[in-house]
PDB file of C-alpha atoms and ligand atoms in Angstrom:
ATOM      1  CA  MET O 838     -28.434 -33.411 -27.683  1.00  0.00           C
ATOM      2  CA  LYS O 839     -26.594 -35.046 -24.757  1.00  0.00           C
ATOM      3  CA  HIS O 840     -28.280 -34.219 -21.473  1.00  0.00           C
ATOM      4  CA  LYS O 841     -26.499 -31.837 -19.110  1.00  0.00           C
ATOM      5  CA  ASP O 842     -24.517 -33.487 -16.318  1.00  0.00           C
ATOM      6  CA  PHE O 843     -22.880 -31.445 -13.571  1.00  0.00           C
ATOM      7  CA  LEU O 844     -20.001 -33.575 -12.326  1.00  0.00           C
ATOM      8  CA  SER O 845     -17.404 -30.828 -12.117  1.00  0.00           C
ATOM      9  CA  ILE O 846     -17.408 -27.059 -12.156  1.00  0.00           C
ATOM     10  CA  ALA O 847     -15.312 -27.455 -15.310  1.00  0.00           C
ATOM     11  CA  ASP O 848     -18.431 -28.904 -17.003  1.00  0.00           C
ATOM     12  CA  LEU O 849     -19.585 -25.277 -17.161  1.00  0.00           C
ATOM     13  CA  THR O 850     -18.183 -22.407 -19.189  1.00  0.00           C
ATOM     14  CA  SER O 851     -17.500 -19.113 -17.428  1.00  0.00           C
ATOM     15  CA  ALA O 852     -20.588 -17.717 -19.182  1.00  0.00           C
ATOM     16  CA  GLU O 853     -22.714 -20.577 -17.823  1.00  0.00           C
ATOM     17  CA  ILE O 854     -21.358 -20.010 -14.298  1.00  0.00           C
ATOM     18  CA  SER O 855     -22.302 -16.321 -14.574  1.00  0.00           C
ATOM     19  CA  LYS O 856     -25.764 -17.236 -15.794  1.00  0.00           C
ATOM     20  CA  LEU O 857     -26.353 -19.748 -12.986  1.00  0.00           C
ATOM     21  CA  LEU O 858     -25.253 -17.152 -10.417  1.00  0.00           C
ATOM     22  CA  ASP O 859     -27.660 -14.604 -11.926  1.00  0.00           C
ATOM     23  CA  VAL O 860     -30.506 -17.120 -11.877  1.00  0.00           C
ATOM     24  CA  ALA O 861     -29.736 -18.016  -8.249  1.00  0.00           C
ATOM     25  CA  ARG O 862     -29.783 -14.327  -7.290  1.00  0.00           C
ATOM     26  CA  GLN O 863     -33.195 -13.933  -8.904  1.00  0.00           C
ATOM     27  CA  LEU O 864     -34.504 -17.070  -7.226  1.00  0.00           C
ATOM     28  CA  LYS O 865     -33.276 -15.714  -3.898  1.00  0.00           C
ATOM     29  CA  ILE O 866     -35.108 -12.410  -4.389  1.00  0.00           C
ATOM     30  CA  HIS O 867     -38.305 -14.066  -5.580  1.00  0.00           C
ATOM     31  CA  ARG O 868     -38.352 -17.091  -3.359  1.00  0.00           C
ATOM     32  CA  HIS O 869     -41.707 -18.378  -4.445  1.00  0.00           C
ATOM     33  CA  ARG O 870     -42.701 -21.863  -5.378  1.00  0.00           C
ATOM     34  CA  SER O 871     -42.644 -22.045  -9.136  1.00  0.00           C
ATOM     35  CA  ALA O 872     -43.823 -24.844 -11.358  1.00  0.00           C
ATOM     36  CA  ASP O 873     -40.689 -24.913 -13.529  1.00  0.00           C
ATOM     37  CA  LEU O 874     -39.907 -28.510 -12.609  1.00  0.00           C
ATOM     38  CA  LYS O 875     -43.502 -29.730 -12.313  1.00  0.00           C
ATOM     39  CA  GLY O 876     -43.645 -33.452 -13.021  1.00  0.00           C
ATOM     40  CA  LYS O 877     -39.844 -33.832 -12.647  1.00  0.00           C
ATOM     41  CA  THR O 878     -38.303 -36.257 -10.183  1.00  0.00           C
ATOM     42  CA  LEU O 879     -34.823 -36.221  -8.663  1.00  0.00           C
ATOM     43  CA  GLY O 880     -33.281 -39.322  -7.089  1.00  0.00           C
ATOM     44  CA  MET O 881     -30.683 -38.406  -4.455  1.00  0.00           C
ATOM     45  CA  ILE O 882     -28.164 -41.204  -3.787  1.00  0.00           C
ATOM     46  CA  PHE O 883     -26.036 -40.948  -0.650  1.00  0.00           C
ATOM     47  CA  GLN O 884     -22.967 -43.087  -0.048  1.00  0.00           C
ATOM     48  CA  LYS O 885     -21.866 -40.625   2.660  1.00  0.00           C
ATOM     49  CA  PRO O 886     -23.785 -38.506   5.195  1.00  0.00           C
ATOM     50  CA  SER O 887     -25.138 -35.058   4.311  1.00  0.00           C
ATOM     51  CA  THR O 888     -27.160 -32.295   5.947  1.00  0.00           C
ATOM     52  CA  ARG O 889     -26.899 -29.249   3.661  1.00  0.00           C
ATOM     53  CA  THR O 890     -26.698 -30.983   0.294  1.00  0.00           C
ATOM     54  CA  ALA O 891     -29.555 -33.352   1.104  1.00  0.00           C
ATOM     55  CA  VAL O 892     -31.918 -30.745   2.482  1.00  0.00           C
ATOM     56  CA  SER O 893     -31.149 -27.980  -0.018  1.00  0.00           C
ATOM     57  CA  PHE O 894     -31.663 -30.275  -3.025  1.00  0.00           C
ATOM     58  CA  SER O 895     -34.867 -31.683  -1.580  1.00  0.00           C
ATOM     59  CA  VAL O 896     -36.337 -28.292  -0.645  1.00  0.00           C
ATOM     60  CA  GLY O 897     -35.082 -26.874  -3.949  1.00  0.00           C
ATOM     61  CA  MET O 898     -36.990 -29.513  -5.919  1.00  0.00           C
ATOM     62  CA  TYR O 899     -40.112 -28.839  -3.839  1.00  0.00           C
ATOM     63  CA  GLU O 900     -39.902 -25.081  -4.362  1.00  0.00           C
ATOM     64  CA  LEU O 901     -39.615 -25.646  -8.119  1.00  0.00           C
ATOM     65  CA  GLY O 902     -42.685 -27.873  -8.183  1.00  0.00           C
ATOM     66  CA  GLY O 903     -40.829 -31.175  -8.512  1.00  0.00           C
ATOM     67  CA  TYR O 904     -40.329 -34.219  -6.334  1.00  0.00           C
ATOM     68  CA  SER O 905     -37.187 -35.630  -4.720  1.00  0.00           C
ATOM     69  CA  LEU O 906     -36.474 -39.127  -3.548  1.00  0.00           C
ATOM     70  CA  PRO O 907     -33.636 -39.677  -1.020  1.00  0.00           C
ATOM     71  CA  LEU O 908     -31.889 -42.996  -1.661  1.00  0.00           C
ATOM     72  CA  ASN O 909     -29.415 -44.179   0.926  1.00  0.00           C
ATOM     73  CA  ALA O 910     -26.882 -46.358  -0.893  1.00  0.00           C
ATOM     74  CA  ARG O 911     -27.087 -48.779   2.060  1.00  0.00           C
ATOM     75  CA  ASP O 912     -30.650 -49.584   1.040  1.00  0.00           C
ATOM     76  CA  LEU O 913     -29.987 -49.934  -2.691  1.00  0.00           C
ATOM     77  CA  GLN O 914     -28.765 -53.027  -4.517  1.00  0.00           C
ATOM     78  CA  LEU O 915     -25.519 -51.067  -5.006  1.00  0.00           C
ATOM     79  CA  LYS O 916     -24.739 -52.267  -1.500  1.00  0.00           C
ATOM     80  CA  ARG O 917     -24.961 -55.866  -2.728  1.00  0.00           C
ATOM     81  CA  GLY O 918     -22.716 -55.240  -5.695  1.00  0.00           C
ATOM     82  CA  GLU O 919     -25.092 -54.089  -8.436  1.00  0.00           C
ATOM     83  CA  SER O 920     -23.000 -51.980 -10.781  1.00  0.00           C
ATOM     84  CA  MET O 921     -23.221 -48.223 -11.215  1.00  0.00           C
ATOM     85  CA  ALA O 922     -23.953 -48.918 -14.888  1.00  0.00           C
ATOM     86  CA  ASP O 923     -27.035 -51.061 -14.184  1.00  0.00           C
ATOM     87  CA  THR O 924     -28.149 -48.676 -11.436  1.00  0.00           C
ATOM     88  CA  ALA O 925     -27.906 -45.823 -13.953  1.00  0.00           C
ATOM     89  CA  ARG O 926     -29.904 -47.674 -16.602  1.00  0.00           C
ATOM     90  CA  THR O 927     -32.564 -48.653 -14.053  1.00  0.00           C
ATOM     91  CA  LEU O 928     -32.974 -45.216 -12.483  1.00  0.00           C
ATOM     92  CA  SER O 929     -33.090 -43.611 -15.939  1.00  0.00           C
ATOM     93  CA  ARG O 930     -36.375 -45.483 -16.546  1.00  0.00           C
ATOM     94  CA  TYR O 931     -38.023 -43.833 -13.509  1.00  0.00           C
ATOM     95  CA  LEU O 932     -36.462 -40.462 -12.791  1.00  0.00           C
ATOM     96  CA  SER O 933     -35.730 -37.127 -14.489  1.00  0.00           C
ATOM     97  CA  GLY O 934     -32.329 -36.729 -12.828  1.00  0.00           C
ATOM     98  CA  ILE O 935     -29.921 -38.101 -10.227  1.00  0.00           C
ATOM     99  CA  MET O 936     -27.936 -36.238  -7.594  1.00  0.00           C
ATOM    100  CA  ILE O 937     -25.268 -38.429  -6.046  1.00  0.00           C
ATOM    101  CA  ARG O 938     -22.838 -38.077  -3.135  1.00  0.00           C
ATOM    102  CA  ALA O 939     -20.329 -40.812  -3.807  1.00  0.00           C
ATOM    103  CA  ASP O 940     -17.236 -42.372  -2.310  1.00  0.00           C
ATOM    104  CA  ARG O 941     -15.410 -42.442  -5.631  1.00  0.00           C
ATOM    105  CA  HIS O 942     -15.410 -39.868  -8.380  1.00  0.00           C
ATOM    106  CA  ARG O 943     -14.948 -42.559 -11.009  1.00  0.00           C
ATOM    107  CA  ASP O 944     -18.241 -44.102  -9.874  1.00  0.00           C
ATOM    108  CA  ILE O 945     -20.204 -40.968 -10.672  1.00  0.00           C
ATOM    109  CA  GLN O 946     -18.473 -40.801 -14.033  1.00  0.00           C
ATOM    110  CA  GLU O 947     -19.619 -44.375 -14.688  1.00  0.00           C
ATOM    111  CA  LEU O 948     -23.123 -43.550 -13.483  1.00  0.00           C
ATOM    112  CA  ALA O 949     -23.285 -40.533 -15.785  1.00  0.00           C
ATOM    113  CA  GLN O 950     -21.906 -42.487 -18.714  1.00  0.00           C
ATOM    114  CA  HIS O 951     -24.684 -45.072 -18.491  1.00  0.00           C
ATOM    115  CA  ALA O 952     -27.558 -42.806 -17.433  1.00  0.00           C
ATOM    116  CA  SER O 953     -29.846 -41.275 -20.029  1.00  0.00           C
ATOM    117  CA  ILE O 954     -30.790 -38.556 -17.517  1.00  0.00           C
ATOM    118  CA  PRO O 955     -28.625 -35.765 -16.007  1.00  0.00           C
ATOM    119  CA  VAL O 956     -26.330 -36.618 -13.106  1.00  0.00           C
ATOM    120  CA  ILE O 957     -25.311 -33.985 -10.532  1.00  0.00           C
ATOM    121  CA  ASN O 958     -22.264 -34.355  -8.278  1.00  0.00           C
ATOM    122  CA  GLY O 959     -23.288 -33.794  -4.653  1.00  0.00           C
ATOM    123  CA  LEU O 960     -19.644 -34.383  -3.530  1.00  0.00           C
ATOM    124  CA  THR O 961     -17.019 -36.976  -4.251  1.00  0.00           C
ATOM    125  CA  GLU O 962     -13.550 -37.386  -2.765  1.00  0.00           C
ATOM    126  CA  LYS O 963     -12.262 -35.253  -5.666  1.00  0.00           C
ATOM    127  CA  GLU O 964     -14.759 -32.426  -6.192  1.00  0.00           C
ATOM    128  CA  HIS O 965     -17.664 -30.571  -4.610  1.00  0.00           C
ATOM    129  CA  PRO O 966     -18.917 -28.346  -7.437  1.00  0.00           C
ATOM    130  CA  CYS O 967     -22.320 -27.407  -5.964  1.00  0.00           C
ATOM    131  CA  GLN O 968     -20.624 -26.063  -2.837  1.00  0.00           C
ATOM    132  CA  VAL O 969     -18.190 -23.871  -4.751  1.00  0.00           C
ATOM    133  CA  MET O 970     -21.059 -22.462  -6.826  1.00  0.00           C
ATOM    134  CA  ALA O 971     -22.824 -21.449  -3.583  1.00  0.00           C
ATOM    135  CA  ASP O 972     -19.529 -20.027  -2.334  1.00  0.00           C
ATOM    136  CA  LEU O 973     -19.066 -17.874  -5.434  1.00  0.00           C
ATOM    137  CA  LEU O 974     -22.565 -16.491  -4.970  1.00  0.00           C
ATOM    138  CA  THR O 975     -21.734 -15.744  -1.327  1.00  0.00           C
ATOM    139  CA  VAL O 976     -18.464 -13.981  -2.184  1.00  0.00           C
ATOM    140  CA  MET O 977     -20.203 -11.851  -4.814  1.00  0.00           C
ATOM    141  CA  GLU O 978     -22.841 -10.828  -2.275  1.00  0.00           C
ATOM    142  CA  ALA O 979     -20.276 -10.120   0.447  1.00  0.00           C
ATOM    143  CA  PHE O 980     -18.359  -7.717  -1.818  1.00  0.00           C
ATOM    144  CA  GLU O 981     -21.419  -6.440  -3.678  1.00  0.00           C
ATOM    145  CA  LEU O 982     -20.180  -7.672  -7.035  1.00  0.00           C
ATOM    146  CA  HIS O 983     -22.596  -7.803  -9.943  1.00  0.00           C
ATOM    147  CA  LYS O 984     -20.543  -9.535 -12.615  1.00  0.00           C
ATOM    148  CA  THR O 985     -18.248 -12.540 -12.288  1.00  0.00           C
ATOM    149  CA  LYS O 986     -15.466 -10.606 -14.016  1.00  0.00           C
ATOM    150  CA  GLU O 987     -15.323  -8.371 -10.920  1.00  0.00           C
ATOM    151  CA  LEU O 988     -14.145 -11.456  -8.996  1.00  0.00           C
ATOM    152  CA  LYS O 989     -10.733 -10.886 -10.620  1.00  0.00           C
ATOM    153  CA  ASP O 990     -10.012  -8.280  -7.926  1.00  0.00           C
ATOM    154  CA  ILE O 991     -10.727 -10.754  -5.127  1.00  0.00           C
ATOM    155  CA  ARG O 992      -7.855 -12.816  -3.779  1.00  0.00           C
ATOM    156  CA  VAL O 993      -8.924 -16.062  -2.144  1.00  0.00           C
ATOM    157  CA  ALA O 994      -6.685 -17.952   0.276  1.00  0.00           C
ATOM    158  CA  TYR O 995      -7.516 -21.598   0.873  1.00  0.00           C
ATOM    159  CA  VAL O 996      -5.786 -22.857   4.021  1.00  0.00           C
ATOM    160  CA  GLY O 997      -5.781 -26.498   5.126  1.00  0.00           C
ATOM    161  CA  ASP O 998      -6.183 -29.856   3.432  1.00  0.00           C
ATOM    162  CA  GLY O 999      -5.814 -30.070  -0.349  1.00  0.00           C
ATOM    163  CA  ASN O1000      -9.112 -31.871  -0.809  1.00  0.00           C
ATOM    164  CA  ASN O1001     -12.322 -31.934  -2.856  1.00  0.00           C
ATOM    165  CA  MET O1002     -13.147 -28.322  -1.883  1.00  0.00           C
ATOM    166  CA  THR O1003      -9.676 -27.158  -2.893  1.00  0.00           C
ATOM    167  CA  HIS O1004      -9.951 -28.882  -6.269  1.00  0.00           C
ATOM    168  CA  SER O1005     -13.292 -27.245  -7.031  1.00  0.00           C
ATOM    169  CA  TRP O1006     -11.984 -23.834  -5.960  1.00  0.00           C
ATOM    170  CA  MET O1007      -8.937 -24.305  -8.191  1.00  0.00           C
ATOM    171  CA  LEU O1008     -11.084 -25.038 -11.221  1.00  0.00           C
ATOM    172  CA  ALA O1009     -13.331 -22.065 -10.394  1.00  0.00           C
ATOM    173  CA  ALA O1010     -10.301 -19.759 -10.133  1.00  0.00           C
ATOM    174  CA  GLY O1011      -9.064 -20.994 -13.500  1.00  0.00           C
ATOM    175  CA  LEU O1012     -12.427 -20.614 -15.208  1.00  0.00           C
ATOM    176  CA  LEU O1013     -13.210 -17.175 -13.768  1.00  0.00           C
ATOM    177  CA  GLY O1014      -9.661 -15.828 -13.624  1.00  0.00           C
ATOM    178  CA  PHE O1015      -9.280 -14.819  -9.969  1.00  0.00           C
ATOM    179  CA  THR O1016      -6.242 -15.551  -7.804  1.00  0.00           C
ATOM    180  CA  LEU O1017      -6.452 -18.508  -5.442  1.00  0.00           C
ATOM    181  CA  VAL O1018      -3.572 -19.060  -3.031  1.00  0.00           C
ATOM    182  CA  VAL O1019      -3.576 -22.620  -1.719  1.00  0.00           C
ATOM    183  CA  SER O1020      -1.693 -23.323   1.503  1.00  0.00           C
ATOM    184  CA  CYS O1021      -1.438 -26.925   2.677  1.00  0.00           C
ATOM    185  CA  PRO O1022       1.104 -28.841   4.753  1.00  0.00           C
ATOM    186  CA  GLU O1023       3.685 -30.814   2.808  1.00  0.00           C
ATOM    187  CA  GLY O1024       2.189 -34.101   1.662  1.00  0.00           C
ATOM    188  CA  TYR O1025      -1.363 -32.695   1.659  1.00  0.00           C
ATOM    189  CA  ASP O1026      -1.280 -30.540  -1.451  1.00  0.00           C
ATOM    190  CA  PRO O1027      -4.079 -30.778  -3.998  1.00  0.00           C
ATOM    191  CA  GLU O1028      -3.757 -33.654  -6.466  1.00  0.00           C
ATOM    192  CA  LYS O1029      -1.391 -33.121  -9.409  1.00  0.00           C
ATOM    193  CA  GLU O1030      -4.222 -33.833 -11.826  1.00  0.00           C
ATOM    194  CA  TYR O1031      -6.089 -30.762 -10.513  1.00  0.00           C
ATOM    195  CA  ILE O1032      -2.994 -28.580 -10.416  1.00  0.00           C
ATOM    196  CA  GLN O1033      -2.560 -29.413 -14.113  1.00  0.00           C
ATOM    197  CA  LYS O1034      -6.250 -28.917 -14.932  1.00  0.00           C
ATOM    198  CA  ALA O1035      -6.270 -25.527 -13.193  1.00  0.00           C
ATOM    199  CA  SER O1036      -3.040 -24.388 -14.816  1.00  0.00           C
ATOM    200  CA  ALA O1037      -4.486 -25.160 -18.258  1.00  0.00           C
ATOM    201  CA  PHE O1038      -6.729 -22.099 -17.679  1.00  0.00           C
ATOM    202  CA  GLY O1039      -3.760 -19.810 -16.853  1.00  0.00           C
ATOM    203  CA  ASP O1040      -1.667 -18.884 -13.810  1.00  0.00           C
ATOM    204  CA  HIS O1041      -4.439 -18.267 -11.323  1.00  0.00           C
ATOM    205  CA  VAL O1042      -3.586 -20.826  -8.654  1.00  0.00           C
ATOM    206  CA  VAL O1043      -0.556 -20.230  -6.443  1.00  0.00           C
ATOM    207  CA  LEU O1044       0.764 -22.841  -3.998  1.00  0.00           C
ATOM    208  CA  GLU O1045       2.207 -21.225  -0.843  1.00  0.00           C
ATOM    209  CA  ARG O1046       3.412 -23.478   1.963  1.00  0.00           C
ATOM    210  CA  ASP O1047       3.398 -20.679   4.566  1.00  0.00           C
ATOM    211  CA  PRO O1048      -0.205 -19.980   5.681  1.00  0.00           C
ATOM    212  CA  GLN O1049       0.741 -16.517   6.961  1.00  0.00           C
ATOM    213  CA  LYS O1050       2.096 -15.503   3.576  1.00  0.00           C
ATOM    214  CA  ALA O1051      -0.893 -17.151   1.879  1.00  0.00           C
ATOM    215  CA  VAL O1052      -3.467 -14.936   3.610  1.00  0.00           C
ATOM    216  CA  ALA O1053      -1.612 -11.643   3.047  1.00  0.00           C
ATOM    217  CA  GLU O1054      -3.793  -9.376   0.871  1.00  0.00           C
ATOM    218  CA  ALA O1055      -6.561 -12.003   0.840  1.00  0.00           C
ATOM    219  CA  SER O1056     -10.186 -10.876   0.724  1.00  0.00           C
ATOM    220  CA  VAL O1057     -11.433 -14.398   1.434  1.00  0.00           C
ATOM    221  CA  ILE O1058      -9.973 -16.978   3.789  1.00  0.00           C
ATOM    222  CA  TYR O1059     -11.460 -20.414   3.171  1.00  0.00           C
ATOM    223  CA  THR O1060     -10.927 -23.576   5.147  1.00  0.00           C
ATOM    224  CA  ASP O1061     -12.400 -27.050   5.461  1.00  0.00           C
ATOM    225  CA  VAL O1062     -11.965 -30.056   7.738  1.00  0.00           C
ATOM    226  CA  TRP O1063      -8.511 -31.594   8.039  1.00  0.00           C
ATOM    227  CA  ALA O1064      -9.864 -35.132   7.677  1.00  0.00           C
ATOM    228  CA  SER O1065     -12.622 -35.432   5.085  1.00  0.00           C
ATOM    229  CA  MET O1066     -15.265 -38.139   5.070  1.00  0.00           C
ATOM    230  CA  GLY O1067     -13.516 -41.440   4.502  1.00  0.00           C
ATOM    231  CA  LYS O1068     -10.243 -40.220   6.088  1.00  0.00           C
ATOM    232  CA  GLU O1069     -11.434 -40.228   9.680  1.00  0.00           C
ATOM    233  CA  GLU O1070      -8.877 -42.804  10.802  1.00  0.00           C
ATOM    234  CA  GLU O1071      -6.122 -40.246  10.003  1.00  0.00           C
ATOM    235  CA  THR O1072      -7.681 -37.601  12.281  1.00  0.00           C
ATOM    236  CA  ASP O1073      -5.192 -37.767  15.158  1.00  0.00           C
ATOM    237  CA  ARG O1074      -2.109 -37.724  12.953  1.00  0.00           C
ATOM    238  CA  ARG O1075      -3.503 -34.894  10.861  1.00  0.00           C
ATOM    239  CA  LYS O1076      -4.298 -32.788  13.959  1.00  0.00           C
ATOM    240  CA  GLN O1077      -0.570 -32.555  14.700  1.00  0.00           C
ATOM    241  CA  ILE O1078       0.523 -31.908  11.119  1.00  0.00           C
ATOM    242  CA  PHE O1079      -2.147 -29.315  10.340  1.00  0.00           C
ATOM    243  CA  LYS O1080      -1.829 -27.241  13.536  1.00  0.00           C
ATOM    244  CA  PRO O1081       0.021 -24.309  11.874  1.00  0.00           C
ATOM    245  CA  TYR O1082      -2.807 -24.146   9.317  1.00  0.00           C
ATOM    246  CA  GLN O1083      -5.580 -23.377  11.822  1.00  0.00           C
ATOM    247  CA  VAL O1084      -7.714 -20.383  10.855  1.00  0.00           C
ATOM    248  CA  ASN O1085      -7.618 -18.374  14.086  1.00  0.00           C
ATOM    249  CA  GLU O1086      -7.806 -14.694  14.952  1.00  0.00           C
ATOM    250  CA  ALA O1087      -4.047 -14.186  14.518  1.00  0.00           C
ATOM    251  CA  LEU O1088      -4.142 -15.591  10.985  1.00  0.00           C
ATOM    252  CA  VAL O1089      -7.271 -13.659  10.018  1.00  0.00           C
ATOM    253  CA  ALA O1090      -5.599 -10.438  11.242  1.00  0.00           C
ATOM    254  CA  LEU O1091      -2.971 -10.845   8.493  1.00  0.00           C
ATOM    255  CA  ALA O1092      -5.548 -10.693   5.701  1.00  0.00           C
ATOM    256  CA  LYS O1093      -7.277  -7.574   4.367  1.00  0.00           C
ATOM    257  CA  LYS O1094      -9.259  -5.614   6.954  1.00  0.00           C
ATOM    258  CA  ASP O1095     -12.550  -6.381   5.217  1.00  0.00           C
ATOM    259  CA  ALA O1096     -11.726 -10.042   4.569  1.00  0.00           C
ATOM    260  CA  VAL O1097     -14.423 -12.656   5.035  1.00  0.00           C
ATOM    261  CA  VAL O1098     -13.972 -16.151   6.438  1.00  0.00           C
ATOM    262  CA  MET O1099     -15.654 -19.114   4.798  1.00  0.00           C
ATOM    263  CA  HIS O1100     -16.094 -22.820   5.528  1.00  0.00           C
ATOM    264  CA  CYS O1101     -18.328 -25.275   3.696  1.00  0.00           C
ATOM    265  CA  LEU O1102     -19.350 -26.923   7.001  1.00  0.00           C
ATOM    266  CA  PRO O1103     -19.575 -29.157   8.930  1.00  0.00           C
ATOM    267  CA  ALA O1104     -16.713 -27.600  10.935  1.00  0.00           C
ATOM    268  CA  HIS O1105     -14.536 -29.042  13.653  1.00  0.00           C
ATOM    269  CA  ARG O1106     -14.218 -26.086  15.995  1.00  0.00           C
ATOM    270  CA  GLU O1107     -10.757 -25.527  17.507  1.00  0.00           C
ATOM    271  CA  GLU O1108      -9.242 -27.746  14.816  1.00  0.00           C
ATOM    272  CA  GLU O1109      -9.204 -26.163  11.333  1.00  0.00           C
ATOM    273  CA  ILE O1110     -11.039 -23.062  12.619  1.00  0.00           C
ATOM    274  CA  THR O1111     -11.456 -21.556  16.065  1.00  0.00           C
ATOM    275  CA  ASN O1112     -14.871 -20.977  17.550  1.00  0.00           C
ATOM    276  CA  ALA O1113     -14.051 -17.270  17.872  1.00  0.00           C
ATOM    277  CA  VAL O1114     -13.449 -16.953  14.116  1.00  0.00           C
ATOM    278  CA  LEU O1115     -16.380 -19.126  13.076  1.00  0.00           C
ATOM    279  CA  GLU O1116     -18.713 -17.069  15.280  1.00  0.00           C
ATOM    280  CA  GLY O1117     -16.893 -13.790  14.651  1.00  0.00           C
ATOM    281  CA  PRO O1118     -17.935 -10.773  12.574  1.00  0.00           C
ATOM    282  CA  GLN O1119     -15.939 -11.807   9.498  1.00  0.00           C
ATOM    283  CA  SER O1120     -17.528 -15.242   9.227  1.00  0.00           C
ATOM    284  CA  ILE O1121     -20.129 -15.713   6.474  1.00  0.00           C
ATOM    285  CA  VAL O1122     -20.555 -19.455   6.845  1.00  0.00           C
ATOM    286  CA  PHE O1123     -24.337 -19.378   7.311  1.00  0.00           C
ATOM    287  CA  GLU O1124     -24.746 -17.175   4.227  1.00  0.00           C
ATOM    288  CA  GLN O1125     -22.954 -19.999   2.400  1.00  0.00           C
ATOM    289  CA  VAL O1126     -25.411 -22.455   3.939  1.00  0.00           C
ATOM    290  CA  GLU O1127     -28.422 -20.481   2.739  1.00  0.00           C
ATOM    291  CA  ASN O1128     -26.980 -19.988  -0.721  1.00  0.00           C
ATOM    292  CA  ARG O1129     -26.734 -23.748  -1.196  1.00  0.00           C
ATOM    293  CA  LEU O1130     -30.518 -23.685  -1.651  1.00  0.00           C
ATOM    294  CA  HIS O1131     -30.643 -20.849  -4.162  1.00  0.00           C
ATOM    295  CA  ILE O1132     -27.790 -22.157  -6.305  1.00  0.00           C
ATOM    296  CA  GLN O1133     -29.123 -25.729  -6.125  1.00  0.00           C
ATOM    297  CA  LYS O1134     -32.349 -24.474  -7.700  1.00  0.00           C
ATOM    298  CA  ALA O1135     -30.379 -22.781 -10.489  1.00  0.00           C
ATOM    299  CA  ILE O1136     -28.372 -25.980 -11.045  1.00  0.00           C
ATOM    300  CA  LEU O1137     -31.565 -28.065 -11.102  1.00  0.00           C
ATOM    301  CA  LEU O1138     -33.112 -25.752 -13.695  1.00  0.00           C
ATOM    302  CA  HIS O1139     -29.914 -25.892 -15.763  1.00  0.00           C
ATOM    303  CA  CYS O1140     -29.779 -29.700 -15.725  1.00  0.00           C
ATOM    304  CA  LEU O1141     -33.436 -30.759 -15.660  1.00  0.00           C
ATOM    305  CA  LYS O1142     -35.502 -28.125 -17.390  1.00  0.00           C
TER     306      LYS O1142
HETATM  307  N1   CP F1437     -21.196 -28.517   2.831  1.00  0.00           N
HETATM  308  C1   CP F1437     -21.849 -29.650   2.646  1.00  0.00           C
HETATM  309  O1   CP F1437     -21.831 -30.280   1.574  1.00  0.00           O
HETATM  310  O2   CP F1437     -22.566 -30.082   3.733  1.00  0.00           O
HETATM  311  P1   CP F1437     -23.252 -31.492   3.919  1.00  0.00           P
HETATM  312  O3   CP F1437     -22.163 -32.507   4.040  1.00  0.00           O
HETATM  313  O4   CP F1437     -24.060 -31.347   5.172  1.00  0.00           O
HETATM  314  O5   CP F1437     -24.126 -31.787   2.730  1.00  0.00           O
HETATM  315  N1  NVA F1438     -13.975 -32.050   2.478  1.00  0.00           N
HETATM  316  C1  NVA F1438     -15.185 -32.393   3.191  1.00  0.00           C
HETATM  317  C2  NVA F1438     -16.342 -31.587   2.691  1.00  0.00           C
HETATM  318  C3  NVA F1438     -17.633 -31.837   3.408  1.00  0.00           C
HETATM  319  C4  NVA F1438     -18.780 -31.030   2.867  1.00  0.00           C
HETATM  320  C5  NVA F1438     -15.445 -33.881   3.047  1.00  0.00           C
HETATM  321  O1  NVA F1438     -15.303 -34.416   1.941  1.00  0.00           O
HETATM  322  O2  NVA F1438     -15.784 -34.508   4.048  1.00  0.00           O
END
């Protein structure tokens, strides 16, 4: 049987997503060190910086009895031009699995194609599936939902840049059948490829240019940085263009009374989100942070056990 990669949330069925969320909930309740991954090793390749992904995967492996090895791409022969294919074949001789944060999605696809061990996507420019899994867990907790099918009553508004987070949310909405309203400035919509992929699951993703209309009736307002890693040189230009898409108290007031505000972090306060909202009573950003650990452990068990 082909090993289980996790490159995209669409690598999972809706039943598998439900199962992983259940496992994560159990792991959160019984946060003990188990020996489920005893003797297993995870290499963690970073082509971009990370705080949450790096630490939650590393601690997750430890709590499951395994071992993790952080590998900065700067220090690998990748830096000197060794191919992803040869890196994959080499690491497959030492490790039980690879988690990679990569500059290019096609590179992790190449890595996975040539690896004989599971590969987990720790963020690319196109998708961030581990984050959206943690986010789903956080939404279910916030609204006391027990089954993923109950998510159908939750309307999520994503406001800001149509980026890797947006793409993963779009696929999640398609797979699980909840409504996701995506509101981005013209020219910064999600990629067509993802609009098509999401629409193949049904009409769950709505594009709404007006952020005020987008958040109406929303139970969740989600945002992310305006300039993702690798786009930093566009920061100043984007600050002007994205201004109407800031998640501030006035925008949050247009959503449902019990709406929650989410951000994958790191945040740029007073840009995509105001400090008052990020620190306010509707913000659940540090629940998202914690849930990265619990869902990471479920993902590790799914891929490596
Ligand atoms: N949200 C997230 O992936 O954070 P890091 O970049 O710190 O890993
Ligand atoms: N969209 C952001 C997410 C960071 C976790 C980025 O790619 O930089």
